[in-house]
Every structure is written in C-alpha cells, then in structure tokens.
Amino acid sequence: RSVNIVAFGNERDDGFSEDNQQPSLIWSYLGRSALISQIDSSLSASHVGNPVFTEYQACVFGNVRLVVHDCPVWDIFDSDWYTSRSLIGGADIIVIKYSVNDKTSFQELKDSYVPMIKKALNHCSVPVIISAIGARKNGVPCTCPLCTSDRRSCVTTSEGVQLAKELGATYLELHTLNDFYIQKYFGGVLEYFMIQSLNQKSSEKMKKRKKMQKCHRVQPPQLEQPEKMPILKGEASHYDADLHNLLCCCQCADVAFYPEDLSTVVEAHKIILCSVSHLFMLLFEVKSPADIHDASIVRMAQSLFAVEAGAAFPPAPRGIPPCVPPVRVVVKDSVFCSCLPDILHFIYSGAFQWERLEEDIKKKLKDPEKTEHVLEKVKCILKTPGKLNTVKDCRSHQIKRLYNTSLRLFFNTPVLADVIFKIQGATVPAHRAVLVACCEVMAAMFNGNYLEANSILVPVYGVSKDTFLSFLEYLYTDSCCPASILQAMSLLICAEMYQVMRLQHICELYIITQLQSMPSRELASTSLSIVSLLKKAKFHNSDCLSTWLLHFIATNYLIFSQKPEFQDLSVEERNFVEMHRWPSNLYLKQLADYRNYVHSQKCHCTVM
C-alpha cells in the first residue's frame, strides 16, 4: 500500500536564498511526525542549481509507503507541463503552500497556476490542502475580511480562504513551523486525508476481489494486457546556453561598446540587452524617459553610456544586415568598461547567476570599493522602474529564466526587428539574433552565402502563417502549447524543416498525450485520421512518433480495423499491426470456444 503526495509552491519569504535557513514545510513534517520512519530523499533537476522537485520516500502507519514530490518552483508548469500533469494525475493528496509575506508570488499563483491545476484535476476528487505559512511582518495578522491594513504587502486570510474555495480545498494558516503547527495542525489534517485515501483504495481492492470471487464455474479466457507502448522522454531545454553562445560567437551583433580611448570593442545585441533592462530600452530608444518613470535609470543611462555617430570609430567586425553598421556606444566609466565582458556573460546566461558575477568582478578588480561601484551600476541596469534596488532582488531565484518571459515582449513586433518574413501574403517581423541563437538552420541561412543573409524581406514557403508564428513563439519563449493534434503535427513538420529537435519532441509528446486521453467511443467516432498522422510522422523523420502510432493502432485494433483508413497501411505496417494486435487472434478463438461451452451446458455465465 502507498500514498502519493504532491506539494507545490515556496513557503519561504525570500525564495531560494542560501542565507535562508528556514526548513521547508514538507521536510519539517517528515522529520517531526511520530508516524514517519525510514526517510529517504532525492533531487530531480532540469538545470544545475535549479531543482524541479525533491522526492521523499518514507514509511507511515508502520508499513504504508509514503512518496512525496515537493516542487518549490512553479516553472514546472511552464517548462515541463507533461511532468507536472503526470505528478498531479498520480497524486492522492495535493498540498499548495505559499508565504503570507510574498504577495507577488501569491498573485502569480492565483492568476497563472491555479487555472492549470483546476484543469489538470478536471473531475478528480483529490483532496487539496492550501497552507499559508509565516507571520505577517507588518503587524499582528488580521482575520477580518473587511480589513485592508496588511493587504498591500501581505496575503490576507480572506484572500487565502477565497483561493481555497475556488479549488474546493482545506485552508490552513501556519504562523510558524513549530511542533504544534506541524504535528497537530498540518499533520493532523494531512494524516486524516492519508487515512481516507488508504480506506478508499482498500474499498476498491475489496470490490475487485469480490467481483472475481462471484464466478465459481469454468472461467472465461484471460485477456492479457496490451503490449506497453514506447515511452518518449522530453529533451532538456538548452535555451540559456543557446543565448550565451550567441554572445561568444557574436553572430548578428548590432551593438559595439567602446571605451573612451576607442582601444577595444565588445559586441552585443540590442534585443537581448533590451529584454533584461529598461536602461538599455531607453538607450536604444525603445522607450522614452516619459515611459520609464524613474529618474535614477535616466541619470544612469546618461552618465554611463553615450551613443555616438560612427565616423570617428574604427570599423566594427560585423553588422546585420551588412548594409547597417552596429550602433556605437561609448562607455564613459573605465572601471565598468573593463568589467563589461563579465557583465554581458552574466546577462546572456539568463541574468540569474548574481553570486558568480560578484566573484568574477572581485577577482578582476581586487578592490572592494571598485567592485561595489560596478555592482551598483549593474543593479541599476537590471532595475525595475519605481522599485528599490536590493541585493535580494538580484538573487538567482528572483530573476530566474528571464528570457522566456522578457523576450516574449518583442515577439511579432516591429520594435528592433531586422528581418521580415513574408508568408501567405502577410508579413511577420523578427530579430536575427534570437533566430540565429535558437535555430541552427536559420543561423546558417543568415550567416552563410545565401540570399537571405543580405535581405531584410525573407519569403517562407511550405507552412501556414499560424504555424510559423507558433514556431517563432517557441524560439522566443522556449515553450509552446498547441491547440489541437493537427496544429501540433503542423508545428512538428515546421520544427523538422528547421531542425529544432526539442520542439519536435514537445509536439510528439503532445500528440501522444492527447491520443492516450481519448476515450474509445471518441476514438471510434473521430474524423481524425491516425493513419494519416502515421504517414506524416514517417515522412518527416519522426521515428519515435511513428513507432508509437503503430503500437497505438495495434492496441486499438478492433476500432481501427473497421475504419476505411486501415486499408491505407502498407504491407509492412499491416504485418506489424497484425503481429502486435490486441486482443490477439488466440484470445478471440478461446473466447468463441468458451461461449460455445456455455451454450452447450445451458448455464448462465455471470461474467458474460
């Protein structure tokens, strides 16, 4: 017997800071509960230092296996929806936790992730516990629904209760993680739902056993389970690495930074810089001072940089397109300019490795005052207008995975665009730097001896506008969510055309997931041609999907063999399906013999 618990959210006031020694809610419960024994844990990570979830295994109630997946990062719903859906689908209990002192994270949870959880749960009756953790820092917590004294900076009790009502959840407020709140309050509720889950599983098991014991006569032939279909594994994202490599090779650079003596040059890309910094938006005229609403950013831009005419400058190595030279920017601060390569590496790596940037600048300058001077300027560059700038805001967890949200602002907009795709009579603006970083085919197209390398207007053939827009959106955001199986197949074909393998795998997983969740009745009546999907998957070198679809047709043989499209299978495909069909010919023969036996004995079969 086992109980599976999935916990989402971060209960700590300042996220994943290494200075924060506050234990997690799940770990505190497992360590303190008298019912728990033999605790074991393991990490699963998509990026080094950025855990997706921690898996705990323990024993509860003596001999019941307890498995807990603790997911402190909500990004799992954006970057790996297949895993998040699998976790929720296998959960017996779901715990959602948040800090009452982190209003921003709570609002993001309520607006973005609660709808995803509700959709994943669908009509499942899985109990949900919402845990509001911590004592509100701006005074004694007020439980009055009409009180607004702590509503701006803290999450009020009424907001938590309202969220619990939306999910049909149990709401708990834990002011501190001590023995009372962990063992008696949180632990009592959690253990109650554990017992309910175990009772339900035992009841279902007894029903199955009684049903099997009803038939004491000659048993019908046993129908074996169909063969297990091939499992497709998702490919890890290399989005941050791709953008960092763009800086290393400096393809499509459109900005050149110079010191005041013009002795050196450091190249970069306006689209990347503007995606992380309002200061660079101001510098490159994406925004005006009136749009920024922050005098400190305007002053820093004017005192640190100067955009100059190109006549007095040495020629820069590259300009994209070749007829347009890079923008020349003079860095007025010589100390800052000496550290500019390290700062750009920090920005292009996703702008979340702040501690590493501190170490690199300390080693280079070897002067605490100069180091602090440079770091303060970097903080101002990363500053959000109207907010105070603190070291906490620059920690890894505060600005993790910056690009997939910030580059989205420049998707399908003419701002800073240096290439225009013409497709089906419409035009789609884009940015060469992003395309070259995330797509090898486009990197060769824009940097090789091809017509597109010197053209601003690039025609696109063999794909629809909507599909191409979805493809570009993936390049900008590292995520995609097709609206249907047919759209996913069109996107897969486009991904194969441009050799973006991870997007191809995402589309394969989406198609498989949708087909697996389709009931038999819907599968029999649908106008969607699975054989047509199979042919397209084979033609576009999607070997994993084509193999899976063959197994899918074989597993649902009685449905597909009645459809006209079944005749379109090749001889080789037909032989494979017949060999792996379910139910098998042997079973059908045994079933026919059993039916003849029942009729010959003139007895009534309780199974049939």
XYZ file of C-alpha atoms in Angstrom:
608
model
C 0.000 0.000 0.000
C 1.170 3.531 -0.748
C 0.132 7.197 -0.548
C 1.379 9.774 -3.099
C 1.535 13.431 -2.058
C 2.470 16.295 -4.387
C 3.384 19.676 -2.866
C 3.627 22.844 -4.965
C 4.891 26.308 -4.048
C 7.550 28.010 -1.958
C 6.784 28.825 1.676
C 9.939 30.875 2.307
C 9.788 34.673 2.481
C 12.802 35.210 0.194
C 12.709 32.138 -2.022
C 15.835 30.042 -2.530
C 18.435 32.297 -0.928
C 21.294 30.380 0.581
C 21.128 32.702 3.616
C 17.682 31.468 4.490
C 17.927 28.561 6.932
C 14.155 28.099 7.309
C 13.275 24.416 6.728
C 10.551 23.514 4.255
C 7.069 22.546 5.409
C 7.297 19.012 3.977
C 10.738 18.311 5.435
C 9.646 19.685 8.845
C 6.614 17.376 8.883
C 8.579 14.298 7.798
C 11.260 14.980 10.415
C 8.905 15.620 13.324
C 5.940 13.301 12.861
C 5.964 10.261 15.123
C 4.232 8.221 12.412
C 7.053 8.662 9.864
C 10.115 6.406 9.614
C 12.861 5.457 7.120
C 13.001 8.834 5.329
C 14.898 8.980 2.024
C 15.135 11.887 -0.437
C 16.472 12.611 -3.938
C 16.658 15.665 -6.230
C 15.499 15.941 -9.840
C 16.866 18.978 -11.725
C 16.452 20.441 -15.189
C 19.330 22.860 -14.609
C 22.215 22.654 -12.170
C 21.250 24.529 -9.013
C 17.616 24.856 -10.045
C 15.721 21.850 -8.598
C 12.456 20.931 -10.269
C 11.302 18.802 -7.350
C 12.583 16.812 -4.377
C 11.281 13.270 -3.947
C 10.918 11.937 -0.383
C 10.155 8.307 0.385
C 9.233 7.130 3.871
C 7.048 4.718 5.810
C 3.861 5.844 7.565
C 1.447 3.936 9.822
C 4.109 1.226 10.097
C 4.033 -0.419 6.690
C 2.481 2.099 4.275
C 4.865 3.558 1.672
C 4.710 7.374 1.540
C 6.013 9.144 -1.595
C 6.188 12.960 -1.564
C 7.158 15.158 -4.525
C 7.985 18.661 -3.248
C 8.023 21.179 -6.166
C 9.076 24.618 -4.845
C 9.285 26.167 -8.340
C 6.070 26.900 -10.247
C 8.122 26.996 -13.501
C 7.474 23.239 -13.884
C 4.034 24.140 -15.312
C 5.667 26.398 -17.958
C 8.764 24.407 -18.884
C 7.583 20.820 -18.376
C 3.780 20.575 -18.434
C 3.996 16.850 -19.263
C 5.779 16.117 -15.937
C 3.515 18.443 -13.922
C 0.409 16.790 -15.367
C 1.796 13.330 -14.568
C 2.536 14.367 -10.958
C -0.987 15.716 -10.417
C -2.545 12.703 -12.153
C -0.791 10.278 -9.784
C -1.400 12.268 -6.586
C -3.622 11.076 -3.739
C -3.225 14.412 -1.897
C -2.117 17.838 -3.206
C -0.550 20.479 -0.950
C -0.261 24.101 -2.157
C 1.924 26.313 0.035
C 2.892 29.955 -0.032
C 4.381 32.630 2.215
C 1.948 35.218 3.565
C 4.721 37.828 3.119
C 5.155 37.220 -0.628
C 2.135 38.903 -2.224
C 3.686 38.859 -5.710
C 4.147 35.068 -5.744
C 0.624 34.560 -4.362
C -0.878 36.720 -7.101
C 1.098 34.800 -9.741
C -0.151 31.522 -8.209
C -3.754 32.730 -8.255
C -3.705 34.199 -11.771
C -1.465 31.770 -13.667
C -1.187 28.406 -11.950
C -4.491 27.769 -10.138
C -6.342 27.553 -13.520
C -3.742 24.991 -14.699
C -4.209 22.913 -11.526
C -8.010 23.026 -11.881
C -7.739 21.912 -15.500
C -5.359 19.066 -14.595
C -7.608 17.869 -11.760
C -10.667 18.054 -14.044
C -13.339 15.968 -12.281
C -10.943 14.073 -9.955
C -11.816 14.079 -6.256
C -8.251 14.563 -4.992
C -8.145 16.426 -1.646
C -6.245 19.726 -1.750
C -4.647 21.462 1.261
C -3.707 25.152 0.995
C -1.106 26.158 3.605
C -0.461 29.856 4.266
C 2.869 29.961 6.108
C 4.518 32.644 8.201
C 3.647 35.553 10.463
C 2.827 38.748 8.648
C 5.770 41.128 9.056
C 3.769 44.352 9.198
C 1.981 43.608 12.458
C -0.431 41.183 14.048
C -2.296 39.244 11.334
C -5.855 40.399 10.926
C -8.536 37.861 10.036
C -11.247 40.441 9.357
C -12.392 40.127 5.698
C -13.001 43.901 5.556
C -9.594 44.904 6.964
C -7.064 46.289 4.481
C -4.223 47.069 6.902
C -1.897 44.391 5.548
C -3.431 43.848 2.119
C -0.744 45.630 0.096
C 2.369 43.771 1.242
C 0.968 40.578 2.784
C -1.539 37.922 1.763
C -4.627 38.262 3.956
C -6.580 35.409 5.463
C -9.623 36.266 3.351
C -7.569 36.010 0.154
C -6.309 32.579 1.178
C -9.822 31.400 2.092
C -11.154 32.649 -1.263
C -8.416 30.714 -3.097
C -9.331 27.578 -1.120
C -12.987 27.991 -2.123
C -12.023 28.159 -5.806
C -10.210 24.825 -5.555
C -12.575 23.211 -3.036
C -9.566 22.921 -0.724
C -8.904 22.855 3.023
C -7.295 26.113 4.196
C -4.641 26.109 6.941
C -2.718 29.072 8.334
C 0.606 28.151 9.947
C 2.184 31.156 11.687
C 5.390 29.226 12.379
C 6.775 25.746 11.680
C 6.874 24.566 15.305
C 5.735 21.258 16.785
C 2.114 22.384 17.299
C 1.527 23.690 13.780
C 3.494 20.891 12.085
C 2.385 17.803 14.046
C -1.066 18.590 15.405
C -2.427 21.136 12.937
C -0.911 20.457 9.488
C -0.006 16.848 10.327
C -3.476 16.099 11.693
C -5.213 17.265 8.515
C -2.674 15.550 6.247
C -2.896 12.248 8.134
C -6.704 12.398 8.025
C -6.589 12.578 4.231
C -3.948 9.789 4.188
C -6.318 7.526 6.091
C -9.197 8.473 3.780
C -7.053 7.642 0.736
C -5.997 4.277 2.174
C -9.587 3.420 3.069
C -10.755 4.269 -0.432
C -8.006 2.124 -2.013
C -8.817 -0.779 0.317
C -12.505 -0.485 -0.523
C -11.805 -0.544 -4.260
C -9.496 -3.525 -3.822
C -12.171 -5.451 -1.873
C -14.770 -4.700 -4.567
C -12.494 -6.114 -7.243
C -11.788 -9.196 -5.137
C -15.493 -9.849 -4.518
C -16.248 -9.418 -8.187
C -13.611 -12.002 -9.074
C -14.955 -14.460 -6.484
C -18.513 -14.400 -7.908
C -17.682 -16.669 -10.809
C -17.053 -20.196 -9.478
C -17.733 -22.012 -12.715
C -15.500 -22.520 -15.704
C -13.578 -19.289 -16.154
C -13.515 -17.398 -19.446
C -10.132 -16.936 -21.140
C -7.906 -14.340 -19.516
C -7.369 -11.248 -21.619
C -3.776 -10.171 -21.288
C -2.856 -6.527 -21.108
C -1.758 -4.960 -24.394
C 1.936 -4.511 -25.024
C 3.494 -1.486 -23.403
C 3.927 1.295 -25.902
C 7.295 3.018 -26.365
C 7.902 5.795 -23.851
C 9.016 9.151 -25.216
C 11.244 11.224 -22.955
C 11.329 15.012 -23.192
C 14.557 16.765 -24.149
C 16.084 19.171 -21.620
C 15.988 22.853 -22.537
C 19.225 24.461 -23.764
C 17.651 27.899 -24.164
C 20.019 29.793 -21.823
C 23.064 28.058 -23.319
C 21.965 28.990 -26.858
C 21.701 32.669 -25.977
C 25.035 32.575 -24.146
C 26.673 31.017 -27.214
C 25.281 33.912 -29.253
C 27.499 36.268 -27.247
C 30.549 34.007 -27.591
C 30.356 33.833 -31.389
C 28.868 37.361 -31.774
C 26.774 36.493 -34.830
C 24.328 39.215 -35.900
C 25.814 41.718 -33.421
C 24.215 45.155 -33.789
C 25.831 46.974 -30.836
C 29.516 47.779 -30.335
C 30.708 49.081 -26.945
C 33.938 51.138 -26.884
C 35.949 52.728 -24.090
C 36.587 56.452 -24.379
C 40.008 55.870 -25.964
C 38.412 53.520 -28.579
C 41.126 50.937 -27.860
C 38.873 47.881 -27.643
C 35.422 46.800 -28.755
C 32.829 44.500 -27.168
C 29.911 43.405 -29.348
C 26.371 42.592 -28.237
C 22.731 42.520 -29.386
C 20.110 45.171 -28.727
C 17.239 42.675 -28.486
C 18.947 40.709 -25.662
C 20.013 43.823 -23.753
C 16.579 45.437 -24.019
C 14.877 42.231 -22.895
C 16.587 42.451 -19.496
C 16.942 46.183 -18.922
C 14.787 49.298 -19.081
C 18.009 51.294 -19.170
C 19.007 49.727 -22.486
C 15.455 50.273 -23.791
C 15.968 53.964 -23.037
C 19.466 53.968 -24.574
C 18.328 52.378 -27.848
C 15.117 54.471 -27.998
C 12.725 51.567 -27.464
C 11.257 53.639 -24.640
C 11.333 57.355 -23.860
C 12.168 58.913 -20.460
C 8.436 59.565 -20.037
C 7.777 55.823 -20.408
C 10.393 54.852 -17.797
C 9.029 56.976 -14.901
C 12.301 56.550 -12.976
C 14.805 59.402 -12.844
C 17.613 57.202 -11.492
C 17.549 54.990 -14.606
C 17.574 58.052 -16.881
C 20.517 59.592 -14.993
C 22.458 56.320 -15.060
C 21.948 55.924 -18.819
C 23.185 59.473 -19.458
C 26.198 59.222 -17.130
C 27.340 55.718 -18.118
C 26.772 55.492 -21.886
C 26.828 57.711 -24.962
C 25.507 56.639 -28.363
C 27.812 58.231 -30.941
C 27.998 58.660 -34.708
C 30.193 56.073 -36.417
C 32.624 58.301 -38.363
C 35.255 58.617 -35.633
C 35.210 54.933 -34.775
C 37.275 52.021 -36.058
C 35.191 49.661 -38.208
C 33.290 47.009 -36.244
C 33.730 43.415 -37.440
C 30.086 42.768 -38.169
C 26.799 44.477 -38.927
C 23.419 42.865 -39.562
C 22.274 43.329 -42.204
C 25.695 44.114 -43.695
C 24.466 47.445 -45.026
C 23.586 48.613 -41.473
C 26.623 49.095 -39.183
C 26.334 48.331 -35.472
C 25.306 51.103 -33.092
C 28.432 52.584 -31.491
C 28.162 53.097 -27.730
C 30.903 54.771 -25.676
C 31.218 53.544 -22.086
C 32.192 56.597 -20.030
C 33.192 54.664 -16.891
C 36.548 52.967 -17.492
C 36.229 50.610 -14.486
C 32.769 49.495 -15.605
C 34.038 49.113 -19.178
C 36.830 46.773 -18.049
C 34.178 44.515 -16.466
C 31.737 44.760 -19.384
C 32.594 41.299 -20.869
C 31.778 39.655 -17.496
C 28.562 41.669 -17.174
C 27.459 40.667 -20.672
C 28.198 36.985 -19.929
C 26.017 37.356 -16.825
C 23.155 38.891 -18.857
C 23.376 36.404 -21.730
C 23.421 33.464 -19.291
C 19.915 34.393 -18.149
C 20.819 37.099 -15.598
C 20.339 34.784 -12.627
C 23.910 33.871 -11.600
C 24.459 37.001 -9.470
C 26.814 35.342 -6.982
C 29.084 34.207 -9.817
C 29.176 37.733 -11.256
C 30.219 39.094 -7.849
C 33.095 36.615 -7.667
C 34.278 37.340 -11.236
C 34.355 41.107 -10.685
C 36.098 40.733 -7.304
C 38.845 38.650 -8.912
C 39.290 41.112 -11.790
C 39.323 44.397 -9.837
C 40.760 43.219 -6.494
C 39.387 46.383 -4.909
C 36.243 46.238 -2.715
C 35.245 49.848 -3.422
C 35.540 49.484 -7.192
C 33.727 46.143 -7.041
C 30.824 47.691 -5.148
C 30.852 50.627 -7.571
C 30.450 48.307 -10.596
C 27.846 46.064 -8.951
C 25.678 49.068 -8.047
C 25.632 50.087 -11.698
C 24.675 46.549 -12.747
C 21.812 46.625 -10.232
C 20.601 49.878 -11.750
C 20.771 48.336 -15.240
C 18.586 45.432 -14.060
C 16.316 47.667 -12.011
C 12.556 47.679 -12.482
C 11.338 51.292 -12.687
C 9.808 52.589 -9.485
C 11.223 49.854 -7.230
C 14.048 49.949 -4.716
C 17.158 48.069 -5.775
C 18.480 45.498 -3.290
C 20.896 42.592 -3.458
C 17.936 40.321 -2.692
C 16.311 41.396 -5.961
C 19.383 40.194 -7.849
C 19.454 36.718 -6.286
C 19.117 33.788 -8.606
C 15.537 32.926 -7.633
C 14.229 36.460 -8.159
C 15.133 36.754 -11.875
C 15.477 33.133 -12.914
C 14.730 32.246 -16.557
C 14.497 35.885 -17.559
C 14.377 35.481 -21.323
C 11.341 33.273 -21.771
C 9.173 35.999 -20.231
C 11.011 39.155 -21.335
C 11.767 38.209 -24.946
C 8.057 37.487 -25.339
C 7.547 41.283 -25.302
C 9.404 41.529 -28.623
C 7.693 38.585 -30.319
C 5.845 39.548 -33.532
C 6.517 43.260 -33.055
C 8.470 45.632 -35.344
C 10.427 47.050 -32.386
C 14.157 46.440 -33.070
C 13.195 43.974 -35.834
C 15.885 43.471 -38.504
C 14.193 40.816 -40.651
C 10.663 40.443 -42.028
C 9.223 37.094 -43.086
C 6.673 37.144 -45.909
C 4.212 34.269 -45.644
C 0.774 33.749 -47.218
C 0.576 37.428 -48.200
C 1.291 38.650 -44.645
C 4.464 39.954 -43.009
C 5.944 38.803 -39.693
C 8.741 40.895 -38.086
C 11.524 39.107 -36.209
C 15.037 39.523 -34.800
C 18.000 37.748 -36.357
C 19.859 37.408 -33.053
C 17.091 35.298 -31.476
C 16.606 33.214 -34.622
C 20.335 32.538 -35.049
C 20.754 31.624 -31.355
C 17.883 29.128 -31.212
C 17.817 27.632 -34.713
C 20.882 26.217 -36.489
C 19.207 26.258 -39.908
C 18.468 29.967 -39.596
C 21.987 30.573 -38.274
C 23.375 29.048 -41.475
C 20.815 30.904 -43.585
C 21.600 34.358 -42.165
C 25.385 33.934 -41.899
C 26.232 31.862 -44.974
C 26.439 32.589 -48.668
C 22.696 32.689 -49.092
C 20.381 35.367 -50.433
C 18.697 35.698 -47.018
C 21.978 36.802 -45.407
C 21.784 40.156 -47.224
C 17.990 40.534 -47.354
C 15.573 42.110 -44.932
C 12.486 40.539 -46.556
C 12.615 36.711 -46.439
C 9.839 34.601 -48.055
C 8.655 31.418 -46.297
C 7.058 28.511 -48.158
C 5.502 25.170 -47.228
C 3.989 26.248 -43.905
C 0.967 28.302 -42.829
C 1.225 31.685 -41.126
C -0.296 30.440 -37.838
C 2.096 27.502 -37.691
C 5.108 29.698 -38.443
C 4.023 32.164 -35.741
C 3.802 29.293 -33.230
C 7.285 28.196 -34.322
C 8.697 31.709 -33.828
C 6.954 31.984 -30.453
C 8.792 28.853 -29.316
C 12.135 30.345 -30.400
C 11.405 33.477 -28.368
C 9.906 31.833 -25.261
C 11.206 28.224 -25.170
C 7.644 26.972 -24.711
C 4.628 26.071 -26.816
C 1.107 24.816 -26.262
C -0.642 23.581 -29.431
C -4.408 23.980 -29.592
C -5.073 20.619 -31.269
C -3.430 17.445 -32.544
C -3.474 18.735 -36.129
C -1.809 22.008 -35.095
C 0.817 20.033 -33.167
C 1.518 17.921 -36.267
C 1.859 21.061 -38.425
C 4.247 22.533 -35.859
C 6.210 19.254 -35.771
C 6.632 19.436 -39.566
C 7.848 23.040 -39.294
C 10.261 22.071 -36.495
C 11.645 19.256 -38.646
C 12.022 21.675 -41.567
C 14.178 23.992 -39.426
C 15.801 21.143 -37.421
C 14.625 22.313 -33.971
C 14.607 18.874 -32.374
C 13.361 19.828 -28.904
C 10.241 21.464 -30.351
C 9.700 18.340 -32.442
C 9.826 16.198 -29.290
C 7.403 18.533 -27.483
C 4.903 18.176 -30.342
C 5.339 14.382 -30.308
C 4.604 14.268 -26.574
C 1.539 16.484 -27.015
C 0.091 14.261 -29.765
C 0.710 11.113 -27.715
C -0.806 12.601 -24.561
C -3.940 13.751 -26.381
C -4.460 10.373 -28.076
C -3.883 8.459 -24.829
C -6.552 10.508 -23.054
C -9.141 9.962 -25.819
C -11.912 7.505 -24.780
C -12.609 4.512 -27.036
C -16.009 5.863 -28.082
C -14.483 9.166 -29.167
C -11.634 7.333 -30.895
C -14.144 5.285 -32.913
C -16.188 8.325 -33.982
C -13.435 10.891 -34.568
C -12.737 12.147 -38.085
C -9.048 12.474 -37.213
C -7.043 10.028 -39.338
C -4.428 8.264 -37.225
C -3.039 6.539 -40.322
C -2.546 9.965 -41.920
C -0.648 11.103 -38.802
C 1.468 7.960 -39.104
C 2.327 8.695 -42.742
C 3.285 12.303 -41.932
C 5.386 11.241 -38.944
C 7.320 8.773 -41.124
C 7.777 11.254 -43.974
C 9.157 13.905 -41.622
C 11.572 11.552 -39.828
C 9.664 11.417 -36.554
C 10.654 7.832 -35.808
C 9.539 7.843 -32.166
C 6.043 9.099 -33.000
C 5.577 6.771 -35.979
C 6.587 3.741 -33.889
C 4.219 4.802 -31.110
C 1.329 5.323 -33.553
C 1.822 1.816 -34.967
C 1.583 0.392 -31.438
C -1.464 2.595 -30.795
C -3.255 1.239 -33.879
C -2.355 -2.336 -32.870
C -3.550 -1.790 -29.293
C -6.893 -0.436 -30.559
C -7.159 -2.995 -33.360
C -10.925 -3.601 -33.089
C -11.565 0.137 -33.588
C -9.137 0.882 -36.406
C -9.698 -2.315 -38.355
C -13.272 -1.132 -39.009
C -12.176 2.224 -40.463
C -11.543 2.769 -44.199
C -8.159 4.361 -43.465
C -6.933 0.973 -42.172
C -6.580 -0.117 -45.809
C -4.034 2.671 -46.399
C -1.453 0.923 -44.219
C 1.482 -0.523 -46.140
C 2.131 -4.267 -46.183
C 4.943 -3.869 -43.661
C 2.768 -1.737 -41.357
C -0.166 -4.155 -41.669
C 2.066 -7.109 -40.732
C 3.348 -5.224 -37.667
C -0.190 -4.364 -36.546
C -1.423 -7.946 -37.030
C 1.531 -9.297 -35.063
C 1.004 -6.925 -32.113
C -2.797 -6.599 -32.265
C -4.885 -6.520 -29.105
C -6.882 -8.556 -28.404
C -4.979 -11.323 -30.167
C -6.482 -13.915 -32.533
C -5.700 -16.609 -29.963
C -7.786 -14.849 -27.325
C -10.735 -14.397 -29.708
C -10.624 -18.121 -30.589
C -10.550 -19.072 -26.893
C -13.460 -16.716 -26.228
C -15.509 -18.288 -29.033
C -14.815 -21.782 -27.625
C -15.874 -20.634 -24.156
C -19.130 -19.197 -25.487
C -19.877 -22.494 -27.239
C -19.206 -24.329 -23.954
C -21.584 -22.044 -22.044
C -24.372 -22.575 -24.563
C -23.791 -26.317 -24.675
C -24.072 -26.575 -20.873
C -27.225 -24.411 -20.900
C -25.867 -22.487 -17.958
C -25.735 -18.771 -17.279
C -22.315 -17.126 -17.102
C -22.146 -14.304 -14.588
C -19.199 -12.759 -16.402
C -20.717 -12.817 -19.921
